[in-house]
Structures are given as structure tokens and as C-alpha cells.
Coordinates of C-alpha atoms in Angstrom, one line a residue:
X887 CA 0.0 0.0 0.0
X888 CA 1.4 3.9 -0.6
X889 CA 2.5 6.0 1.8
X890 CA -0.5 8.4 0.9
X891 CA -3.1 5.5 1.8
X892 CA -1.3 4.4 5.0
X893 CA -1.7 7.6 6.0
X894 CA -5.3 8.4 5.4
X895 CA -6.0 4.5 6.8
X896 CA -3.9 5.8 10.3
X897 CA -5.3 8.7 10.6
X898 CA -8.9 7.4 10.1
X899 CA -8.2 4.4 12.9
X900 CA -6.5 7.1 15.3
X901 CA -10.1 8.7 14.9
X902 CA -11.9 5.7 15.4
X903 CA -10.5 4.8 19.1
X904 CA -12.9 7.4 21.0
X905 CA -15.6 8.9 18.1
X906 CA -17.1 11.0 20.6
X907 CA -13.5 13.4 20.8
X908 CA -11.3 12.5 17.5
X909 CA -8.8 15.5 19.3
X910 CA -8.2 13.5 22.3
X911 CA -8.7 9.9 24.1
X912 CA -7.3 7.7 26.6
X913 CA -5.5 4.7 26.2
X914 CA -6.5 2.6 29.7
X915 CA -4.0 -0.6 29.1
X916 CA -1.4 -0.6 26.0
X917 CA -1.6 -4.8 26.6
X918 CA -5.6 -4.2 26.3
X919 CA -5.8 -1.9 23.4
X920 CA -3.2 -4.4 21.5
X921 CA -5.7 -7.6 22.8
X922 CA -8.9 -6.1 22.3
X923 CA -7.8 -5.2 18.3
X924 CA -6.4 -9.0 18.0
X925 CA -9.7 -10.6 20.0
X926 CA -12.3 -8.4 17.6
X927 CA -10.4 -9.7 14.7
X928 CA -10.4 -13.6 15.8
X929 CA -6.6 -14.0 15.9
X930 CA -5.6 -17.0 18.7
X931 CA -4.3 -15.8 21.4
X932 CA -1.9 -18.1 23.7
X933 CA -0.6 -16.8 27.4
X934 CA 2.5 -17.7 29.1
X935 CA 3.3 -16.3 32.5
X936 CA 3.1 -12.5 31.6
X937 CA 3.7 -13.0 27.5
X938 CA 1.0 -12.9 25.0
X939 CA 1.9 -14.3 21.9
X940 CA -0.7 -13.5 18.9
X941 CA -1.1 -16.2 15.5
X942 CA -2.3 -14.3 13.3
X943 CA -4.5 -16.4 10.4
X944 CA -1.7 -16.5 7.4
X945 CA 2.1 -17.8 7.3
X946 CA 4.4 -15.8 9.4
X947 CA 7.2 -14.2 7.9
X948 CA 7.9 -11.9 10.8
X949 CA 7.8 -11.8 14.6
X950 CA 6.5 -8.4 15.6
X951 CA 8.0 -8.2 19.4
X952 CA 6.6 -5.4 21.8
X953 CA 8.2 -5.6 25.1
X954 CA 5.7 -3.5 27.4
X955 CA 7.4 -4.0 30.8
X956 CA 8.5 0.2 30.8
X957 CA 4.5 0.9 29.6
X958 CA 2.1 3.3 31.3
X959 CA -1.2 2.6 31.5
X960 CA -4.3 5.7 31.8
X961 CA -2.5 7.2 28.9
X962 CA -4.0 10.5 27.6
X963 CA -3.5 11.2 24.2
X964 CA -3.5 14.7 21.9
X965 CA -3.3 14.7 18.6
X966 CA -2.8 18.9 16.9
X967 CA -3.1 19.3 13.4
X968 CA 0.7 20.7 11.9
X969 CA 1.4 22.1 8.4
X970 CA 2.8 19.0 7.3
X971 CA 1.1 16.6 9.7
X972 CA -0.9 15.5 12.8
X973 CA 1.3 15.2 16.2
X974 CA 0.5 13.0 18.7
X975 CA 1.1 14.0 22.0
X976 CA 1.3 12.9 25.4
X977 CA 2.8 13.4 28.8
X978 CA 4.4 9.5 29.2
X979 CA 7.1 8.2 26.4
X980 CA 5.5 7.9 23.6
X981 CA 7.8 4.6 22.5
X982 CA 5.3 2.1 22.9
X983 CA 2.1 4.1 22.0
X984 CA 3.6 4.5 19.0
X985 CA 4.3 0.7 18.5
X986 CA 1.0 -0.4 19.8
X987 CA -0.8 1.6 17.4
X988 CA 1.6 0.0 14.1
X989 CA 0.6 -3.4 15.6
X990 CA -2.8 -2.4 15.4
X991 CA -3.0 -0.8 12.0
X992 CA -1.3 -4.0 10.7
X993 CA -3.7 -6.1 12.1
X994 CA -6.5 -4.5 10.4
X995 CA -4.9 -3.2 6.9
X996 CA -2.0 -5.7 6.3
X997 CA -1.6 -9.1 5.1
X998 CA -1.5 -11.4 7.7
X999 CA 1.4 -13.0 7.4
X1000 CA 3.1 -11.6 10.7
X1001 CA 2.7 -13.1 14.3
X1002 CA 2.9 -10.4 17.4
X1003 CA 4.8 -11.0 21.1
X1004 CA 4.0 -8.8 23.5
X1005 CA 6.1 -9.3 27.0
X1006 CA 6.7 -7.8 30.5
X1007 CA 10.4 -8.6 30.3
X1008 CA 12.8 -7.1 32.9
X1009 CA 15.8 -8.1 33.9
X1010 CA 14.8 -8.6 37.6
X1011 CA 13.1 -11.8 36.4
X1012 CA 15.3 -15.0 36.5
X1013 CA 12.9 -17.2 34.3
X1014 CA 9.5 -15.7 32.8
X1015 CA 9.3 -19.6 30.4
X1016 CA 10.7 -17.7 27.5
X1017 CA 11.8 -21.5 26.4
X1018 CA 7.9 -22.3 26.1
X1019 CA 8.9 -19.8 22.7
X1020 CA 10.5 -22.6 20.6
X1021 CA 7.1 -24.6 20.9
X1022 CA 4.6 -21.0 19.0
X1023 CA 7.3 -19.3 17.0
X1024 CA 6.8 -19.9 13.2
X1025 CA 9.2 -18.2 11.8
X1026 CA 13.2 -17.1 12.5
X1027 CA 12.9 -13.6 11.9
X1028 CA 12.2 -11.2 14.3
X1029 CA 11.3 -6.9 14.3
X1030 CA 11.4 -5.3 18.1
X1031 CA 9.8 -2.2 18.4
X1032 CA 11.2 -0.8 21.4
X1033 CA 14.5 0.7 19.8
X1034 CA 14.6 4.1 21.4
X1035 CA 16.2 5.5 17.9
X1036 CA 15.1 6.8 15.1
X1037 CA 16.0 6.4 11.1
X1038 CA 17.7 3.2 11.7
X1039 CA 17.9 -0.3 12.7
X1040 CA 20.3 -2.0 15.3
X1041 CA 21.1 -5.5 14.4
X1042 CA 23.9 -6.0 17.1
X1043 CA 23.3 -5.5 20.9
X1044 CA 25.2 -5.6 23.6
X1045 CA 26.6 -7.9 26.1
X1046 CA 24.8 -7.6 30.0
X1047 CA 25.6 -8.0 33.7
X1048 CA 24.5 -7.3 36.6
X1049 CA 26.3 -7.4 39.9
X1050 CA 25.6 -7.4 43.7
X1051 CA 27.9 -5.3 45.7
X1052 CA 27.2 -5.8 49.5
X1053 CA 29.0 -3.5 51.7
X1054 CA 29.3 -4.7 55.0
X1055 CA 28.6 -2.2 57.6
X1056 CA 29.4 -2.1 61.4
X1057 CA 26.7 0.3 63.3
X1058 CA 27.1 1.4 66.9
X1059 CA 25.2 3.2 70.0
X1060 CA 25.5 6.9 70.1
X1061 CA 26.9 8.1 73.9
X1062 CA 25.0 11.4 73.2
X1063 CA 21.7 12.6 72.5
X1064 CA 20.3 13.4 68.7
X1065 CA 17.8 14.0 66.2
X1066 CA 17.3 11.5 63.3
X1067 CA 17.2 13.8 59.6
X1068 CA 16.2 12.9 56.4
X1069 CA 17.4 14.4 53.7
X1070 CA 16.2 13.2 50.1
X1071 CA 17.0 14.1 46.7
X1072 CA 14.4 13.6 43.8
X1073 CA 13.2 15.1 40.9
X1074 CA 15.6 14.4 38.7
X1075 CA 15.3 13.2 34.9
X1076 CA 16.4 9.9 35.9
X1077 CA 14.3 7.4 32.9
X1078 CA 15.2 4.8 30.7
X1079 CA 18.6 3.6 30.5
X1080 CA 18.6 3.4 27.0
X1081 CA 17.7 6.9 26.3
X1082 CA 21.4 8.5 24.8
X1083 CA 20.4 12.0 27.2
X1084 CA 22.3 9.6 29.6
X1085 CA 25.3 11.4 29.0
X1086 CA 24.8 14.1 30.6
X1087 CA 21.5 12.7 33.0
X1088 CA 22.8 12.6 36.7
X1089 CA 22.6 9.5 38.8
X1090 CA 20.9 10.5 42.3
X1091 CA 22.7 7.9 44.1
X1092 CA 26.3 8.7 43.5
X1093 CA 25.1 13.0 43.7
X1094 CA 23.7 12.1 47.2
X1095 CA 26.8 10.6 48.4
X1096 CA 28.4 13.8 47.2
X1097 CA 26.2 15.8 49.3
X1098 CA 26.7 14.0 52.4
X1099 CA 29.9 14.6 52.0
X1100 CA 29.5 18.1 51.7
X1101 CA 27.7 17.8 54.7
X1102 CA 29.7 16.2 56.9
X1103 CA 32.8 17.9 56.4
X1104 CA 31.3 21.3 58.0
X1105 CA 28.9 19.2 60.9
X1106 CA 29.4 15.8 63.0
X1107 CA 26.6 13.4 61.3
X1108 CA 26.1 9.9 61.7
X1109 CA 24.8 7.8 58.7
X1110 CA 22.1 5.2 59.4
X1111 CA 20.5 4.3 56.2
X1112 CA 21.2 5.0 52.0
X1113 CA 18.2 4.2 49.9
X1114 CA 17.8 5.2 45.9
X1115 CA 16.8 3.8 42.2
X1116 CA 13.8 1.5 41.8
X1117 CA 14.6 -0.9 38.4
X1118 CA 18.0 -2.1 37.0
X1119 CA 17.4 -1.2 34.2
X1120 CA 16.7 2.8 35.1
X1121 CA 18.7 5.9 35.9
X1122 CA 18.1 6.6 39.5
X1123 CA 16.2 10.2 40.0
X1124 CA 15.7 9.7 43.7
X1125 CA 18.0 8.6 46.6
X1126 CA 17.2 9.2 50.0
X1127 CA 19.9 9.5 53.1
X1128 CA 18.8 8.9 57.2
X1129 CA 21.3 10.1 59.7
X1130 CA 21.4 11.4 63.0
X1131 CA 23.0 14.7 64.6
X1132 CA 24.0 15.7 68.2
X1133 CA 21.3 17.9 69.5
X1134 CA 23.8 20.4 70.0
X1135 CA 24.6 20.8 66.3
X1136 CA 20.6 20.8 64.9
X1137 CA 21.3 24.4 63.9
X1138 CA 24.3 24.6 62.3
X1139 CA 23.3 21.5 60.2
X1140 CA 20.4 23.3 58.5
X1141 CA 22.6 26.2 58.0
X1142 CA 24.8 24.1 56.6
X1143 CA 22.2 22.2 54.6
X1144 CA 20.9 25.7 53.0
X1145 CA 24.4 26.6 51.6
X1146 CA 25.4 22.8 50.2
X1147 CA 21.5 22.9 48.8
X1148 CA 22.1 26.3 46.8
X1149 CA 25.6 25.3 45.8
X1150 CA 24.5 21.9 44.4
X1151 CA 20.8 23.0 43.0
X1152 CA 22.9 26.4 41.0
X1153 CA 25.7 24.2 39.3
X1154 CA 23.7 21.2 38.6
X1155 CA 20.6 23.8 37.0
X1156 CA 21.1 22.9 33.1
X1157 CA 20.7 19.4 33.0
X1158 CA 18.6 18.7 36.5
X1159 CA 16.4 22.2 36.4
X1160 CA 13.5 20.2 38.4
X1161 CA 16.0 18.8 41.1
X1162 CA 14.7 19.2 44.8
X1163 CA 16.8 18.5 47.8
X1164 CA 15.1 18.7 51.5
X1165 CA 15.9 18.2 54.9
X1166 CA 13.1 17.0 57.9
X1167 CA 13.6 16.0 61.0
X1168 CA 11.7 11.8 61.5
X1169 CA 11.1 9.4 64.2
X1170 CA 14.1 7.1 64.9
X1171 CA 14.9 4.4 62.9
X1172 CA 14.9 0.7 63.6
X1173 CA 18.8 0.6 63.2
X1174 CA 21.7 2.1 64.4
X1175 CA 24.0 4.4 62.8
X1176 CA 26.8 2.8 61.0
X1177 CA 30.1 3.9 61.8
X1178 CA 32.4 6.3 60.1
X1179 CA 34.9 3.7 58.4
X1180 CA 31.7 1.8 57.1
X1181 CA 30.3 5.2 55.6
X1182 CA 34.1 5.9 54.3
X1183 CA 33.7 2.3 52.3
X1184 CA 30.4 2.7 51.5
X1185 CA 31.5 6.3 50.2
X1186 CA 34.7 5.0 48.0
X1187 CA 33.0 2.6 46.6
X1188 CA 30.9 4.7 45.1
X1189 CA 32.6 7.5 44.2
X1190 CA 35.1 5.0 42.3
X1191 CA 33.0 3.0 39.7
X1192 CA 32.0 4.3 36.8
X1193 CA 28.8 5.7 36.0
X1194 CA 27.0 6.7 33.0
X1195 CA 28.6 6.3 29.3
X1196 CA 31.9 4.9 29.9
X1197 CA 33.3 4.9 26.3
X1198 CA 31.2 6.3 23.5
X1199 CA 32.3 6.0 19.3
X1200 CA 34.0 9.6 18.6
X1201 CA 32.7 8.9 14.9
X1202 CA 29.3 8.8 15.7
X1203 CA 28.7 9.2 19.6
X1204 CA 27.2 5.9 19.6
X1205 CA 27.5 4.7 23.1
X1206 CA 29.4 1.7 23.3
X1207 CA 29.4 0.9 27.0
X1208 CA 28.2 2.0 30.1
X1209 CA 27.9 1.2 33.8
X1210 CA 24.9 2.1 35.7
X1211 CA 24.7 2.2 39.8
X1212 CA 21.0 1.4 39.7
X1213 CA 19.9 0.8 43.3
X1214 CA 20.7 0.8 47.0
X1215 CA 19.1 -0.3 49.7
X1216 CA 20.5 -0.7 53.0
X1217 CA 19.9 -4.1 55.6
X1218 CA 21.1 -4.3 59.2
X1219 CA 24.8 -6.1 58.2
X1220 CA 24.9 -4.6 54.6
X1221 CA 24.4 -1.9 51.9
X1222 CA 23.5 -3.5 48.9
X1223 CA 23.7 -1.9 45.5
X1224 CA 23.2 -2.9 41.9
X1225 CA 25.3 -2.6 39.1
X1226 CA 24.2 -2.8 35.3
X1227 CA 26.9 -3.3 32.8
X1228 CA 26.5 -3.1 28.9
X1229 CA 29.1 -2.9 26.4
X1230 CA 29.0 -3.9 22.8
X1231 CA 33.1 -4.6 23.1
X1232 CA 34.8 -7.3 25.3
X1233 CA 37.4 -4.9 26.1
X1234 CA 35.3 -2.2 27.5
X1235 CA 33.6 -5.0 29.7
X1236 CA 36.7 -6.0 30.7
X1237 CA 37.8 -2.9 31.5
X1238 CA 34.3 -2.0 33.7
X1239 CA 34.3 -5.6 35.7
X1240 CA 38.2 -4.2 36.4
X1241 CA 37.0 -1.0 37.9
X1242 CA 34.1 -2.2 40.3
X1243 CA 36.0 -5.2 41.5
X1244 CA 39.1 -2.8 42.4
X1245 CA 36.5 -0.4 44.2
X1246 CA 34.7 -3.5 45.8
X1247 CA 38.4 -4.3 47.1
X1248 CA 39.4 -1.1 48.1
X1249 CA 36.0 -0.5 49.9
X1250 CA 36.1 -4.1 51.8
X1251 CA 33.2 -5.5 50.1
X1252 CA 31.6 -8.0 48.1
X1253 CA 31.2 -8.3 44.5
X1254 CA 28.8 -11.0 42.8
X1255 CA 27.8 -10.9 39.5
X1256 CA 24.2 -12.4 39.0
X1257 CA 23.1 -12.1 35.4
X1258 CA 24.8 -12.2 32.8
X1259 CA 23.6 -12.5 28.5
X1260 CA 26.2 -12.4 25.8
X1261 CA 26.7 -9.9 23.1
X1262 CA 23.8 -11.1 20.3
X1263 CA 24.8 -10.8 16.7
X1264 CA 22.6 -12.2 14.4
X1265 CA 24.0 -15.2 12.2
X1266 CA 23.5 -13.8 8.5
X1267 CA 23.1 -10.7 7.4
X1268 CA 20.1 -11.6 5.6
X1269 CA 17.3 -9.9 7.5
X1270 CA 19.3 -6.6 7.4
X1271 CA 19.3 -6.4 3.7
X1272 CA 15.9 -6.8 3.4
X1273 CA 15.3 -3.7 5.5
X1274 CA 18.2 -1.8 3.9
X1275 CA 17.1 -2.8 0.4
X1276 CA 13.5 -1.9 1.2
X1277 CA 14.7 1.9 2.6
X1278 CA 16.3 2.0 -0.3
X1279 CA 13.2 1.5 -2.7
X1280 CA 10.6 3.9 -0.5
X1281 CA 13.3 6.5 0.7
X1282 CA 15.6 6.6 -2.2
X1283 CA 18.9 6.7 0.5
X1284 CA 20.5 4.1 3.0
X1285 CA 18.9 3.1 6.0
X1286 CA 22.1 2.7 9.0
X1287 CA 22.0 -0.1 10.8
X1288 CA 23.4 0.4 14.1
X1289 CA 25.0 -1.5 17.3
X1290 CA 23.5 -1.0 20.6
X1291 CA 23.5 -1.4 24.2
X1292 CA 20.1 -0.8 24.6
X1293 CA 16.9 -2.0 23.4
X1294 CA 17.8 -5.7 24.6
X1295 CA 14.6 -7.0 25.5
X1296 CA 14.4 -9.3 22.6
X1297 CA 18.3 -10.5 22.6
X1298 CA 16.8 -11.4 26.2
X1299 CA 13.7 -13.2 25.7
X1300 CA 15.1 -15.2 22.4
X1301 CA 18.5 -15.9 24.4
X1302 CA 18.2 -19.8 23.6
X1303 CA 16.4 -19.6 20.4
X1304 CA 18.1 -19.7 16.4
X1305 CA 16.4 -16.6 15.3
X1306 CA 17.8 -13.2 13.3
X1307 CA 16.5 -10.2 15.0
X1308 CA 16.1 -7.0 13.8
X1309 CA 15.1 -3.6 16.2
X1310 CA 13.1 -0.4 15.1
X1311 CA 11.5 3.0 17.0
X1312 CA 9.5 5.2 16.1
X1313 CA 10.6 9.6 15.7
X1314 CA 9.7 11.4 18.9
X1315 CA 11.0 14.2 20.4
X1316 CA 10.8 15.8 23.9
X1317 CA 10.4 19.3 25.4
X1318 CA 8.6 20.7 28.8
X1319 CA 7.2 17.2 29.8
X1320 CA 5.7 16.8 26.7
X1321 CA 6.8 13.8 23.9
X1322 CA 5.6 14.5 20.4
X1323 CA 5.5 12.3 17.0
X1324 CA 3.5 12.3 14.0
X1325 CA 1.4 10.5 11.6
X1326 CA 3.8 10.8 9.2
X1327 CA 6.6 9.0 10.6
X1328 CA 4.0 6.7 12.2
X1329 CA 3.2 6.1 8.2
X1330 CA 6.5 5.9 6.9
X1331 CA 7.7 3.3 9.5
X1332 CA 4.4 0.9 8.6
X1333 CA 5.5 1.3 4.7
X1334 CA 8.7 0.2 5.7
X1335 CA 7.6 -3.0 7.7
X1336 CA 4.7 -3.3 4.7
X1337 CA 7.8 -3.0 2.2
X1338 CA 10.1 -5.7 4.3
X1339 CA 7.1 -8.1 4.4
X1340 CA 6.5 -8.2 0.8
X1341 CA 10.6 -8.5 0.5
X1342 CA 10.9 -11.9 2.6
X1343 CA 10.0 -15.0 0.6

């Protein structure tokens, strides 16, 4: 079908979801607006543990994976009319929207000769029966939509693992009398992990530590608790500290809290403008205050992994590995945190693992790695050059095909399976909360899967 018709089709079905306001609707469950367009259209739909996977009536030539693990639900949706074309708007990433409604116009307009797999994959799940996959799957190829790029396809992703660092802490009774303080830190961008912002995004964890030291240089504090980041596979945007201070000192440490606040809100304003830090005084904790050589351990640790982009392609600032300190949380004997290492090279990995097991050493704790997928490169080459060559007759120019460390939900979930995968995502830009695409790259992407389906034999 041409580009002119998808288009008019898309826009007619956008229009179609709430007839009573074609400007604006709500999308209650992405999983339930996918299943409700498959149920009305009689495909078979077979569950596994959190998995759907959708046969749809014809022979499958391609595996359209959605992995909705990072999806919102009670979605409100805009759409404005442009010069050029409609935008859709909305206040959540608009990454699997998008995706959810090319699965949906394909079910109604396209051949059928595509199968759909939509999952709740995370990597804080040890099995989810991906291996029940090899029994439904009818064909080797597979198209993710989660890629969070645009105007190109990765066919390469990275290698992954996660580690447990435990930092044992001694904790002792204070011989004077105190308040117990919280001070937290939130607001910051923080989000997906495989967003490229991450260069410059700041990770709340290792900032707090910063501030405590700040802190604690100018006042007598004891540390009882570090607490931030809520998924692996996330930039933290919150961390919170408890501690306690000598009565005596209550007023010099908000004094002292006022100036570190200013001084880390003012340098920190281009990239983190919505960052709040605050101080409050709370009921005593269950657990003691650790003592000072724990939080000096605790502190190195930190302050000597990596973080963030660790070596990105000066060619084309593709990031090529990373190392995210994704959460903490503290027991009575330990501070556990989680690492998350990507790279797409061995020698960067290499080089990461070298780093956080010299500051697990340094900092007297211990280091365990618990997940761990290879680098996934797909066997031929021959799925790639069916997208490239079909670029190539709509666009007239070369579609790049990419390598990434992100956007490895399928390399995942197909871990143990002989299949060729290939990852997409949709245009969208951001700016004041608000995520915008259009119809029109929402059509061009459906022409290209349209093209690549007629391509594959």
C-alpha cells in the first residue's frame, strides 16, 4: 500500500479509538488496546506467564516483538493538526504508544502473514518460560519495536551484567543525644537507561553521596541508612539518606544544609532544572548508625566505579558501554547496590568488571555478579538487507544499521532460540514534559515493515 493511503487509513483508525473526541482519548491498558484489536479480529491468542503471543490467520514471515514491561497505563492522548502533519502527544514516552498503534493498523490493513509477542520482560526476572517460545514461534525472523532511535535499525546489541555489591557495615550506639534527619533528593530526569540523554542525565545515588559529604565535612553526622533507584534497568532520579545529629549541632546543620543545597541545585541547573533536595527532621529508625569507616567504604565505593557512558564511538557518539549504579538499599549487616553493565566490546567490559572489583576491594566488600547475557549478533546478514534494500526503494537513501547497548529486550527473551532479530523505533521528540511524533513518521515506518514483508520469501 502507498505511503498516501497508510496515511489516510492511520489517521482514520487514530479517529476511530474514542468517536465521541477524535482531538483527544485515553488509552487505559497498551496490553488491552493491542488484545482487544487482535480478540475483535479472531486471531488466537496463547498466554504464558506474563507473555502474549498473537497467530495471526496467514504464514508468518515476521515476529512483531513489543516488550511492554516500561509501559504506562491511563494514557491521555493529543493529537494537533501541523502544516505537514498530525502530532501526537502525550505526557508519558510515547515509545510504545507508537508501536502499539503499528501493531494495530497491521492487524487491520495488512496481510496477515506476521505473528505479534507482546512481553513484561525485565531483567529482575530469572525465568519468565521464554523457552515455552521454541514450541509457537513460526518463523526465524524477528522486528522489536522498542529501539529508542530513530532512522535506523540495530542488528547488534550488547553484552549484559548485573552485579551485587554488598558493603558490610558495622553500626554502633551513640553516647549522646540526637535527632534523626532525612534528607532526600528527587526530581531528577532519571528514565530509561537506554535513552542516549544519559550522558549528561545525573545519577541520584552517587550526587547524594556527594552531598553527604558536603555535609559532613562542615557538621558531625552519623549515617544510618542509604536508599535510591527503583529498576535495574533505570537511571536513578531519587536517593534518599537517614542520619542522625548531636542535638547540640541541629542548627548549624540546616545552616549548613541551605548553603550545600544552593551550591549543588545552582551548578547542577542545566541538566537537573526540576531537582529538589530537602531536609526533615523523622522518628528514629529501627537501626543504628553505621560507623564512620563503614560510611568511608560505602563512600569510596561509590565515588570509584563508573557511571554513565563509559566509552562512546567519537565517529558517531554511539555509546558503546556504560555502567549504571541502579539501586541501593541498606539491611542491618549490609548496603547492597546494583550494578548494570552493557558494552557492545569485550574490552570495554573488561575494563568496567576491572574498575568495580578494584573499588569492591578497596572498599572491603563483596562483589557478585548475577546475570549475565552475551553480546547477540545475528548469524547472517540476511534480514538486514531486506530492511536496507527496502529503505532504499521507499526513501531513495541508505537506511544505517546500528550496534547498541540498549533495546535488549528481545536478545533477552530469544536468548536460547536460532532466530535473526532486527530492532526499530519510532521519531519522537521531547520538550517541557511533553513527547511529540506524527502521523507521518508513524506512516513511513508501517510502509517500511509493509515493504520488508513483501521483500521476505
Amino acid at each position: 500500500m502507498d505511503y498516501k493511503n497508510i496515511y489516510n487509513n492511520l489517521d482514520n483508525y487514530i479517529k476511530s479509538i474514542d468517536r465521541m473526541n477524535v482531538d483527544s482519548f485515553s488509552i487505559e491498558s497498551i496490553e488491552d488496546f493491542i488484545l482487544s484489536k487482535a480478540e475483535a479480529k479472531k486471531l488466537d491468542i496463547i498466554s504464558f506467564g506474563s507473555s502474549r503471543y498473537i497467530k495471526n490467520t496467514g504464514l508468518a514471515k515476521i515476529i512483531l516483538h513489543l516488550n511492554l514491561d516500561d509501559a504506562k497505563d491511563k494514557i491521555q492522548v493529543h493529537i494537533d493538526d501541523s502544516e505537514d502533519s498530525k502530532i501526537i502527544k502525550s505526557k508519558v514516552n510515547v515509545n510504545c504508544l507508537m508501536s502499539a498503534f503499528i501493531i494495530n493498523y497491521m492487524i487491520e490493513y495488512c496481510d496477515c502473514n506476521f505473528d505479534i509477542l507482546l512481553t513484561k520482560n525485565n531483567i529482575h526476572l530469572k525465568d519468565a518460560g521464554y523457552d515455552k517460545l521454541r514450541e509457537m514461534i513460526r518463523t526465524d525472523k524477528v522486528v522489536n519495536l522498542n529501539l529508542l532511535q530513530s532512522d535506523c535499525i540495530a542488528d547488534e546489541f550488547s553484552a549484559l551484567k548485573l552485579f551485587l555489591n554488598q558493603v558490610k557495615v558495622e553500626r554502633f550506639t551513640p553516647d549522646y543525644e540526637y535527632q534523626t534527619y532525612r534528607l532526600e533528593l528527587s526530581d531528577l530526569s532519571g528514565g530509561h537507561a537506554g535513552e542516549e540523554v544519559d550522558k549528561v542525565k545525573l545519577n541520584s545515588i552517587k550526587l547524594m553521596i556527594g552531598i553527604i559529604r558536603k555535609i559532613r565535612a562542615k557538621v558531625d553526622i552519623d549515617i544510618v541508612s542509604l536508599t535510591g533507584g527503583f529498576r535495574y534497568d533505570y537511571i536513578p532520579r531519587q536517593a534518599q539518606v537517614d542520619f542522625i545529629v548531636n542535638k547540640d549541632f541541629e542548627a548549624e546543620l540546616v545552616n549548613i544544609f541551605e548553603i550545600v543545597k544552593n551550591e549543588i541545585i545552582e551548578k547542577n541547573l542545566k541538566y537537573e532544572p526540576e531537582m529538589k533536595l530537602s531536609i526533615k527532621k523523622i522518628e528514629s529508625k529501627k537501626h543504628l548508625p553505621i560507623s564512620g569507616e563503614s560510611f568511608n567504604h560505602l563512600a569510596s565505593f561509590i565515588e570509584l566505579i563508573p557511571t554513565g557512558s563509559y566509552f562512546v564511538n567519537s565517529v558517531d557518539e554511539q555509546t558503546i558501554s556504560s555502567c549504571s549504579l541502579a539501586t541501593a538499599r541498606s539491611l542491618k549487616n549490609y548496603i547492597n547496590m546494583i550494578l548494570v553493565l552493557r558494552s557492545l566490546s569485550e574490552e570495554s567490559m573488561r575494563n568496567m568488571e576491572d574498575k568495580i572489583k578494584l573499588a569492591s576491594t578497596i572498599s572491603s566488600s563483596t562483589l557478585t555478579e548475577r546475570f549475565n547475557i552475551d553480546k547477540w549478533k545475528n548469524t547472517d546478514d540476511e534480514l538486514t538487507e531486506v530492511f536496507k534494500k527496502s529503505y532504499m526503494k521507499l526513501e531513495g537513501e541508505e537506511l544505517k544499521a546500528i550496534k547498541t547497548q540498549f533495546s535488549l529486550d528481545s536478545s533477552i527473551i530469544f536468548n536460547n532460540l536460532n532466530v535473526k532479530i532486527i530492532s526499530i523505533g519510532v521519531k519522537y521528540k521531547q520538550g517541557d514534559g511533553i513527547y511529540y511524533s506524527s502521523l507521518d513518521d508513524l506512516s513511513k515506518l508501517i510502509s517500511l515493515l509493509e515493504t520488508v514483508l513483501s521483500e521476505i520469501n
